[in-house]
Short mmCIF file of C-alpha atoms in Angstrom, two decimals:
data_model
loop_
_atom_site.label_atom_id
_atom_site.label_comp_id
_atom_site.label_asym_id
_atom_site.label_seq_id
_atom_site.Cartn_x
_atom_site.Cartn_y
_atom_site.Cartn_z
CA UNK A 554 84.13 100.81 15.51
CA UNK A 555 85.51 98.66 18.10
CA UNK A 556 86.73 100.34 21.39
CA UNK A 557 85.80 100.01 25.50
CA UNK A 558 84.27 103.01 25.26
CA UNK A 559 82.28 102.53 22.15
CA UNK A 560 80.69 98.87 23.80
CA UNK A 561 79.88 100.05 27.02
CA UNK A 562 77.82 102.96 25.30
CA UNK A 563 76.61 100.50 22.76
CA UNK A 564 75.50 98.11 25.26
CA UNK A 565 73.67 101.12 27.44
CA UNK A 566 70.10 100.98 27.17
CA UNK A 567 66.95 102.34 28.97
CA UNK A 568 66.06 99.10 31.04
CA UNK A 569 62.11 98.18 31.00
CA UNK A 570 61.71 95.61 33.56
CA UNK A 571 64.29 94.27 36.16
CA UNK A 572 65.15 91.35 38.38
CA UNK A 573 65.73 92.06 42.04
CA UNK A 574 69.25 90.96 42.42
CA UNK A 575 71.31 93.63 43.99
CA UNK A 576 74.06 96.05 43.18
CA UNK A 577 77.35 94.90 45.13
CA UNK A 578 78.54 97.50 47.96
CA UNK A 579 81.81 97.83 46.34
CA UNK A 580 79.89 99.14 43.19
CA UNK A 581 77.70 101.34 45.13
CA UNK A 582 80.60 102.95 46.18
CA UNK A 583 82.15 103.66 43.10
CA UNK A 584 78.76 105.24 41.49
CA UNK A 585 78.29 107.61 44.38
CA UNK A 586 82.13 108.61 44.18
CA UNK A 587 81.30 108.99 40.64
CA UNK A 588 78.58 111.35 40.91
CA UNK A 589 80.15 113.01 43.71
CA UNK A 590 83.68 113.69 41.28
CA UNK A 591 80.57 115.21 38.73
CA UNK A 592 81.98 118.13 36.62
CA UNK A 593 80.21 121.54 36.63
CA UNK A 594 80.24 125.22 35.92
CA UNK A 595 82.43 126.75 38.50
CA UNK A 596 82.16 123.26 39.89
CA UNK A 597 79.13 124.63 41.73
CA UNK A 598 77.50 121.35 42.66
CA UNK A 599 74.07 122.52 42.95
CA UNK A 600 72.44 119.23 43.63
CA UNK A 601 71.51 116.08 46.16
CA UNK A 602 71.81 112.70 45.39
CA UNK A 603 69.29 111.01 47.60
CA UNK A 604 69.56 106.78 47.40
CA UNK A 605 66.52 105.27 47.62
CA UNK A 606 67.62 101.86 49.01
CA UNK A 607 65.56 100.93 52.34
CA UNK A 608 62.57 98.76 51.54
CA UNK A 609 61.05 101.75 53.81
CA UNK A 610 62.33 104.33 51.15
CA UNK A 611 61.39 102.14 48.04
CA UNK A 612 57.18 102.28 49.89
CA UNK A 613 57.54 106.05 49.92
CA UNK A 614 58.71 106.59 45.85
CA UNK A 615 56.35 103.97 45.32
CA UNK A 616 53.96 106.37 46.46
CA UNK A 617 54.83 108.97 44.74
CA UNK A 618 53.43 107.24 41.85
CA UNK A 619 49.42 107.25 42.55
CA UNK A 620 48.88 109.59 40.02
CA UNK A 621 51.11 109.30 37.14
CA UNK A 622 53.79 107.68 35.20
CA UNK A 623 52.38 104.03 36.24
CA UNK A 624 54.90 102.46 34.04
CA UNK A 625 57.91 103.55 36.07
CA UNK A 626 56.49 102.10 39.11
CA UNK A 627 57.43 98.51 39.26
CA UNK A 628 60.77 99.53 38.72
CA UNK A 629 60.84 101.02 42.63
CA UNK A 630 59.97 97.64 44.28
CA UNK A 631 62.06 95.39 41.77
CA UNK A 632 65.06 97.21 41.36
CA UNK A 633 68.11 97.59 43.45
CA UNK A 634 68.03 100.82 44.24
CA UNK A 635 66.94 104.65 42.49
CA UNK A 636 68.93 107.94 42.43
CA UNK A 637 67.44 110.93 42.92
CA UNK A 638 68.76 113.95 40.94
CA UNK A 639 67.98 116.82 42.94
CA UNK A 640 69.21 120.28 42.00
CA UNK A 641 68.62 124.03 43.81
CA UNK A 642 65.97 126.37 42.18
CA UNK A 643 67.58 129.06 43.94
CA UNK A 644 71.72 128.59 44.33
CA UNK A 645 73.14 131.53 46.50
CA UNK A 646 76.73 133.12 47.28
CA UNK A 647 76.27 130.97 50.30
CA UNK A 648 75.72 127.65 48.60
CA UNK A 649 78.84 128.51 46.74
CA UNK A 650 80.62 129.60 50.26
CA UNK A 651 80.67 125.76 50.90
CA UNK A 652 82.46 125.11 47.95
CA UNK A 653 84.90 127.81 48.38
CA UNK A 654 85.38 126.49 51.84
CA UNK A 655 86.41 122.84 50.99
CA UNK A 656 88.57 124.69 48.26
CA UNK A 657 90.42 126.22 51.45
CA UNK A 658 90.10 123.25 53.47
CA UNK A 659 92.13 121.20 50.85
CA UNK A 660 94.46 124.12 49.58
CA UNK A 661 93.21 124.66 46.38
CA UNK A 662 92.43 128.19 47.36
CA UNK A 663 94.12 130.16 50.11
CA UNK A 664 92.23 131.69 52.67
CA UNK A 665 93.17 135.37 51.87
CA UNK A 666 92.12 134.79 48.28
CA UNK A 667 88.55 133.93 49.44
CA UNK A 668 86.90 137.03 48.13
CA UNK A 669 88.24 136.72 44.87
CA UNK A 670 87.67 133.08 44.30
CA UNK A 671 83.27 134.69 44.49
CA UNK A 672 84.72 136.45 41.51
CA UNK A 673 82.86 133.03 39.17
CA UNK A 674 79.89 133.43 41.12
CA UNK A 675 79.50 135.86 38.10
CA UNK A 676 78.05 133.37 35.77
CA UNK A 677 75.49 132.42 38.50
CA UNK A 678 74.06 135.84 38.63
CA UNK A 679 73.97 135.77 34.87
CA UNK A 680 71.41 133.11 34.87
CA UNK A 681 69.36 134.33 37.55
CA UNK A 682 66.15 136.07 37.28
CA UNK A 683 64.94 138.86 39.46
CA UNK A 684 63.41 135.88 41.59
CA UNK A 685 66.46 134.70 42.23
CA UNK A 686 65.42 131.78 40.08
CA UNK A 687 68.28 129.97 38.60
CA UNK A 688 66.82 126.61 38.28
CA UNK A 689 67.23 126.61 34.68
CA UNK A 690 71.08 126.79 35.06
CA UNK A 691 71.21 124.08 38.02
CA UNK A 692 68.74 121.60 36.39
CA UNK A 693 71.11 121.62 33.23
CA UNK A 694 74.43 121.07 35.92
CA UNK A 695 72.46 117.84 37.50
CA UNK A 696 72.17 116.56 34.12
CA UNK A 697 75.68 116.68 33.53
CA UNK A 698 75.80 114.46 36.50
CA UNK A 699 73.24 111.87 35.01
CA UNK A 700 74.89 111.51 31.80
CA UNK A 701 78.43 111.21 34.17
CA UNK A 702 76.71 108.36 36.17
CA UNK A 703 74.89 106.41 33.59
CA UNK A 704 78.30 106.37 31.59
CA UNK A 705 80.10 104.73 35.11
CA UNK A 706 77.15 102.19 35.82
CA UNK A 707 77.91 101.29 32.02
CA UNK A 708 81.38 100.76 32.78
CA UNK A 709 80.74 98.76 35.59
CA UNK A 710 77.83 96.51 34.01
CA UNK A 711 75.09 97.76 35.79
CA UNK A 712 71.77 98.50 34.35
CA UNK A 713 69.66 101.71 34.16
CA UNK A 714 66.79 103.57 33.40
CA UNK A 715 66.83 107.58 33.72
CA UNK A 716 62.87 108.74 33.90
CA UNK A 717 61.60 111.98 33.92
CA UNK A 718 58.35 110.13 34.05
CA UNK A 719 58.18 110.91 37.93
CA UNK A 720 55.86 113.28 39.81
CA UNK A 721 57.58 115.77 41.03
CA UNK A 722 55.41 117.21 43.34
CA UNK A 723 54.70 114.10 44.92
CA UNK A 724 58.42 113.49 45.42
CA UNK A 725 58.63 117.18 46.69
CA UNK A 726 55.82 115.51 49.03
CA UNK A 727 57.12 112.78 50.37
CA UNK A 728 60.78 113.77 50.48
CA UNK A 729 60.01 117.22 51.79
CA UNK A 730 62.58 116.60 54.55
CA UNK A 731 65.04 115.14 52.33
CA UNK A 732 65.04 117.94 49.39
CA UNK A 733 64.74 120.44 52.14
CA UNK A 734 63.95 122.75 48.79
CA UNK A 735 65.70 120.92 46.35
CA UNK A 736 63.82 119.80 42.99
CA UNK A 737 63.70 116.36 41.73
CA UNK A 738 62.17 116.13 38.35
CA UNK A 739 64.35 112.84 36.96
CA UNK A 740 65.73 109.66 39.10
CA UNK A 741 67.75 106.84 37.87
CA UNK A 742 67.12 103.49 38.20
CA UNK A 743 70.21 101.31 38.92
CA UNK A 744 69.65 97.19 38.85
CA UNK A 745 70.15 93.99 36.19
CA UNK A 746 66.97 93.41 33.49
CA UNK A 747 65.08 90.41 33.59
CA UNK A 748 66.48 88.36 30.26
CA UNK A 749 62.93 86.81 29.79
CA UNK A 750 60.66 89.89 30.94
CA UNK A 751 62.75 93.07 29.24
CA UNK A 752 61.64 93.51 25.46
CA UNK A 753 64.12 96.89 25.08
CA UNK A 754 66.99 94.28 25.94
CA UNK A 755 66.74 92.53 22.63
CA UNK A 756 65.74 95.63 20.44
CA UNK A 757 68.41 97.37 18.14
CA UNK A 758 70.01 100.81 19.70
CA UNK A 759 68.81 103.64 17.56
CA UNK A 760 70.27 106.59 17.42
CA UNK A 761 70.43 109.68 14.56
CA UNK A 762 72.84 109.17 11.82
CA UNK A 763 76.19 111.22 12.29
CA UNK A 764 75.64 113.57 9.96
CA UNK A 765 72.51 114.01 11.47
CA UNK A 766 74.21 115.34 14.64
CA UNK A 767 78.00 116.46 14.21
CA UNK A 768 79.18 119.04 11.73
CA UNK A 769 83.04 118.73 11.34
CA UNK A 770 84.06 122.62 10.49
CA UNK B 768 88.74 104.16 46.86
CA UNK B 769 90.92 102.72 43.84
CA UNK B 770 88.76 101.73 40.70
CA UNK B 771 89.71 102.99 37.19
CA UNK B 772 86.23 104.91 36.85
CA UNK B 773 87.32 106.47 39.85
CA UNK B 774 91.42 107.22 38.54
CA UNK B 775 89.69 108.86 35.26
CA UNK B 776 87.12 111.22 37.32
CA UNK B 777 89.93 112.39 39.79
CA UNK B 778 92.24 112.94 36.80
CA UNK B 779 89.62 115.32 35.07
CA UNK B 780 89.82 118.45 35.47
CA UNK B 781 89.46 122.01 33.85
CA UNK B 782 92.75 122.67 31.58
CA UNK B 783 93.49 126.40 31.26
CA UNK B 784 96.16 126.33 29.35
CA UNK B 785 96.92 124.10 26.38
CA UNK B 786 99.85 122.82 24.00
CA UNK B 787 99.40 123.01 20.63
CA UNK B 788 99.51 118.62 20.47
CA UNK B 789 96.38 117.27 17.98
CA UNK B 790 94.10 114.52 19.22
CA UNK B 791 95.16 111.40 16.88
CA UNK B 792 91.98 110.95 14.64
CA UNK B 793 91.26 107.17 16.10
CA UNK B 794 90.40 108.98 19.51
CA UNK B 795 88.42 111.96 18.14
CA UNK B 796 85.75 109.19 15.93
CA UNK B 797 85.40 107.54 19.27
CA UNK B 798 84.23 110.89 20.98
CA UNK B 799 82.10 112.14 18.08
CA UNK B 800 80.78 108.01 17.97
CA UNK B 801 80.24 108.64 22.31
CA UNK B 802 78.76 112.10 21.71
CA UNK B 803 76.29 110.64 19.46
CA UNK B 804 75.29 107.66 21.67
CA UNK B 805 74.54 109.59 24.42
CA UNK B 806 71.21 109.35 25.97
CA UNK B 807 68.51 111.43 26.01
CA UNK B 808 65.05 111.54 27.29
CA UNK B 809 62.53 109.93 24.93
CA UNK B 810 65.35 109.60 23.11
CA UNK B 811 65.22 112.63 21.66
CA UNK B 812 68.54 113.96 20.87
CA UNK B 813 67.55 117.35 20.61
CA UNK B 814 71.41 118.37 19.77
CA UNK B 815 73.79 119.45 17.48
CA UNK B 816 77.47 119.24 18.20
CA UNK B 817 79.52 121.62 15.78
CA UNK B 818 83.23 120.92 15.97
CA UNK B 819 85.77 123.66 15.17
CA UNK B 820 88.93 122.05 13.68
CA UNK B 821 90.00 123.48 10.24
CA UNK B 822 91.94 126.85 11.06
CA UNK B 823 88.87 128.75 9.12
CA UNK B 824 86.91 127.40 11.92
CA UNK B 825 88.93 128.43 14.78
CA UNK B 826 88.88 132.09 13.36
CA UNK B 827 85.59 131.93 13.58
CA UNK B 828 85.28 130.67 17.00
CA UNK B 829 88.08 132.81 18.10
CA UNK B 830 86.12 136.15 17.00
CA UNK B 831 83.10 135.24 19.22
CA UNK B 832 85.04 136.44 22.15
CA UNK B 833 85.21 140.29 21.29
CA UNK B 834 82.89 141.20 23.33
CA UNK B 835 83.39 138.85 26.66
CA UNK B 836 85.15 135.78 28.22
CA UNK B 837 88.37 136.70 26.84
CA UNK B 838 89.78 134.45 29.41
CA UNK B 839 88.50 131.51 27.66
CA UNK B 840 89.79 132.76 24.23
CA UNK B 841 93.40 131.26 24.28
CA UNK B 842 91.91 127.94 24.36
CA UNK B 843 90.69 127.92 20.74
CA UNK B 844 93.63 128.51 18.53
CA UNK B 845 95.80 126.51 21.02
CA UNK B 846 93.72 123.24 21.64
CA UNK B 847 92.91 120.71 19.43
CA UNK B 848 89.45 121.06 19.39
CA UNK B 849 86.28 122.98 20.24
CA UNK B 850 83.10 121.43 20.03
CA UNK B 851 79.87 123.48 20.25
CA UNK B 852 77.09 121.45 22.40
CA UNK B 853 74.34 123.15 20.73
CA UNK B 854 70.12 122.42 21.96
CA UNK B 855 66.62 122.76 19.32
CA UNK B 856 64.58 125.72 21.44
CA UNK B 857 61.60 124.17 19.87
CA UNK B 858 61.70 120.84 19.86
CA UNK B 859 59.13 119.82 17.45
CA UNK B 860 56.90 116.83 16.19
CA UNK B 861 58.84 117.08 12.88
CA UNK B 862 62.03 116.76 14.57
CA UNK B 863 60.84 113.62 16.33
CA UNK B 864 59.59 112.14 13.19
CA UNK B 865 63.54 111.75 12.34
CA UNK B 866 64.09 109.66 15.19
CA UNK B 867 60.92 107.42 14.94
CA UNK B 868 62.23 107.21 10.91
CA UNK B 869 65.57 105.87 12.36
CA UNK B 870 63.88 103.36 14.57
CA UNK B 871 61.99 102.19 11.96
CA UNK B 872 64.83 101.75 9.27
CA UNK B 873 66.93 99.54 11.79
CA UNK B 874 63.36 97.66 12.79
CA UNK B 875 63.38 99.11 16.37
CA UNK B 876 59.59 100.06 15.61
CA UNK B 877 57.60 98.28 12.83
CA UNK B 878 56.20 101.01 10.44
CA UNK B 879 52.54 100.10 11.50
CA UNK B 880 53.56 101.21 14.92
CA UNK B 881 54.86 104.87 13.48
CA UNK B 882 51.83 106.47 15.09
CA UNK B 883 52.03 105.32 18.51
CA UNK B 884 55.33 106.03 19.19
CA UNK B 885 54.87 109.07 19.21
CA UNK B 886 53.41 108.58 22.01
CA UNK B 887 56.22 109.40 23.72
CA UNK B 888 56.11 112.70 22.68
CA UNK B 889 53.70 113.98 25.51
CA UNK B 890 57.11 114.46 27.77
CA UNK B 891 57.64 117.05 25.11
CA UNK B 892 54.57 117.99 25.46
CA UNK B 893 55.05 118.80 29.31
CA UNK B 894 58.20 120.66 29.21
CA UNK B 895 56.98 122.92 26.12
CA UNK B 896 55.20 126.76 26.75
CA UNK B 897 52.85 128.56 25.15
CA UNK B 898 55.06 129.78 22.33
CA UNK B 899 56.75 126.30 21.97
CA UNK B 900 59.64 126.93 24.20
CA UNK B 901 61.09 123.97 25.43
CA UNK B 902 64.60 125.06 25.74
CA UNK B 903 64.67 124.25 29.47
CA UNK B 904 64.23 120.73 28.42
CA UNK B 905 66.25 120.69 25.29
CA UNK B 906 68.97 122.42 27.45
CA UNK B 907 69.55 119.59 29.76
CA UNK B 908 69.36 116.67 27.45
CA UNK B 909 72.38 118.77 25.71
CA UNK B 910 74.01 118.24 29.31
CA UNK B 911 73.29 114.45 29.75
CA UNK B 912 75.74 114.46 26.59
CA UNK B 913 78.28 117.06 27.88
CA UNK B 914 78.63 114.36 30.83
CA UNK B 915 78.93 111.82 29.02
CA UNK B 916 81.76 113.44 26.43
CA UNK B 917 83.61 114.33 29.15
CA UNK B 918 83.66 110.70 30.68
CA UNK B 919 84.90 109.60 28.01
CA UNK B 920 87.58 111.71 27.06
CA UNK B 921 88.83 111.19 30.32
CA UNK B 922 88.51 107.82 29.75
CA UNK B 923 91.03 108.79 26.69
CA UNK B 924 93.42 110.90 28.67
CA UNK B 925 92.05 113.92 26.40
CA UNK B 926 92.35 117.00 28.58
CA UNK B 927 88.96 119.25 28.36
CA UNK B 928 87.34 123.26 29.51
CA UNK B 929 83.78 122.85 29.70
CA UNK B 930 82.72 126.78 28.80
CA UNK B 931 79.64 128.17 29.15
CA UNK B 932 81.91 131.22 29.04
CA UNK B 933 81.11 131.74 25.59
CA UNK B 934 79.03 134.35 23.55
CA UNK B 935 76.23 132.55 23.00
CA UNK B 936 75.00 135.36 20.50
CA UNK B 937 78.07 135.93 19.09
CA UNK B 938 77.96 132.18 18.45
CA UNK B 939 74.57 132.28 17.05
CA UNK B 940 75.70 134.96 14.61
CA UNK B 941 78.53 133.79 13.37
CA UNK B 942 77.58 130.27 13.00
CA UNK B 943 74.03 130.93 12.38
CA UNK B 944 74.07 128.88 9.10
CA UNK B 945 75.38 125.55 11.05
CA UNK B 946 73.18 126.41 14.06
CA UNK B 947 70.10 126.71 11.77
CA UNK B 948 68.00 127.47 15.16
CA UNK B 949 69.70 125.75 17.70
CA UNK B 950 71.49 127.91 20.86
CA UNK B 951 74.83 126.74 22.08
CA UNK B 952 75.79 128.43 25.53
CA UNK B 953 78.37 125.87 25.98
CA UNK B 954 81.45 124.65 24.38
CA UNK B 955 84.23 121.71 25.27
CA UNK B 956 87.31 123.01 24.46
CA UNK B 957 89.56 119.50 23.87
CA UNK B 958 93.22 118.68 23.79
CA UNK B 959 96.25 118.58 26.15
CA UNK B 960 96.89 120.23 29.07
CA UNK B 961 100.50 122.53 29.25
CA UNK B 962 102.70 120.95 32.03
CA UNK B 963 104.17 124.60 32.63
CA UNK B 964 101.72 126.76 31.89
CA UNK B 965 98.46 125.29 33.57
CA UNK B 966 98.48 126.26 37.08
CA UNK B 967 95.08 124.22 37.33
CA UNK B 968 96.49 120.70 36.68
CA UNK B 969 98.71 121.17 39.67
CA UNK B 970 95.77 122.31 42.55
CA UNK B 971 94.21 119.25 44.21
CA UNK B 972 91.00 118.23 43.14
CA UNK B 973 87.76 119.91 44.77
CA UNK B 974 84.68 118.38 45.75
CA UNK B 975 81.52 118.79 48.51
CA UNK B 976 82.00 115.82 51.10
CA UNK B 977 80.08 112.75 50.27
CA UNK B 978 77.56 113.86 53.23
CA UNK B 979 77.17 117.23 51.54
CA UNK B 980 75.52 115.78 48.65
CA UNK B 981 74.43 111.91 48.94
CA UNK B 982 72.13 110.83 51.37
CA UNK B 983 71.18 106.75 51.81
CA UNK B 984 67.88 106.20 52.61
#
């Protein structure tokens, strides 16, 4: 099947080692509006996006790597820059309140409907436990946002590598201040592979067979 | 900010009311071919996608609103087509096996290598309890692809309702032969959009500000 769509998926892959030339501003800008325009259920938004970029930052994910997933770790140093993909264990009427507010801000909802737009905040309290855990249901919403972002870098011929080999506590750690009680259990990496150095450049894309995956009923 | 990733995410949006118009066959093999190629962690693929088409299916589907989300059941006789993003509870070795098979028919792994990619398989491992629960997991992988779909139908000018106001088990019992295990919570609901009728495609787009939710560091 030939189609823009098709190549820019076929030509996706999980990058294993990278060169250190940097990601344009111009593209920057269009990934972050990208993950920003992220759908999600009653377009909730229950994440952060925090850019590690600085050489400053980069030494503090580095970090974060002492005690596990070694193999992710040159990718901090070399590449132009990692995502993280934060979301809220705990999203509350007044997380949602902000949303509802732009919503009034920009008309989409008029201020004396401002009760009733709560009225969705139904299917939060559906998947949250007497904790008032609900990480379950924001965790899956972030990823939504992943798979939105590493289709755009695609599109724009830019690299990745999505890892849930990360340490999360570490991360909580180091980017206490930064989460400020957010999660981050997965960060993409965003950069060009090295032609010589990446072996997963030059191997085939495998995925299941069709009928494998998708039942036409 | 004028970039055609960007025109296709601010075009998306959540249709609530369709026309009756099919999606031309050419653009629905490029979303199931997209659905398929989406990534997942380890590349696991721990999905199913079941898409209602025939009128037998939409019956079905239809009838799994009885109980709830009756809102959302006008979309399924009227679109053009539901697709059920369905996750594996308990992801397994076995299931696994089918993807190391795959990589090893297109020569992705050489056979003599079978054993240590699973190797992989300790980020399974990780995200699985006691009783072999890893739906948590499984879940969001299913939502790396939901992202991704609805990229590209956008990309398509498909209009699309991301549900997770569905039944999920009055989904699992009416489709419990297709499902053979798996949980879907969340539908896409795919088609066009009813200039008259859809009050949504008329309200301006809503998102957090970009300092809400992205932070440089």
């Amino acid at each position: 099947m030939t189609h823009p769509i098709i190549n820019d998926l076929e030509k996706r892959y999980t990058t294993k080692r990278y060169t250190t030339q940097r990601i344009p501003q111009d593209d920057l800008d269009v990934i972050y509006e990208a993950m920003r325009l992220s759908p999600s259920s009653i377009n909730s938004q229950p994440w952060k996006f925090i850019v590690i970029e600085s050489d400053e930052a980069k030494e503090r994910m580095h970090s974060t790597f002492e005690n596990k997933f070694q193999f992710n770790q040159p990718h901090i140093k070399t590449a132009s820059h990692v995502i993280l993909f934060a979301y809220n264990p705990k999203y509350k009427r007044d997380d949602y309140a902000q949303v509802i507010d732009a919503d009034t801000k920009n008309g989409r909802t008029q201020s004396e409907n401002r009760e009733q737009a709560f009225g969705a905040f139904a299917f939060v309290d559906m998947n949250t436990d007497e904790q008032g855990n609900n990480a379950m249901w924001t965790k899956a919403q972030t990823y939504i946002a992943l798979g939105n972002t590493m289709h755009a870098a695609a599109r724009l011929g830019i690299d990745s590598t999505p890892m849930e080999g990360v340490d999360a506590q570490l991360i909580g750690e180091v980017f206490e201040h930064e989460l400020d009680g957010y999660i981050c259990d997965v960060a993409l990496v965003l950069g060009y592979h090295d032609d010589t150095e990446d072996y997963n450049a030059k191997l085939p894309k495998s995925r299941l067979a069709k009928e494998q995956v998708i039942q036409v009923l």
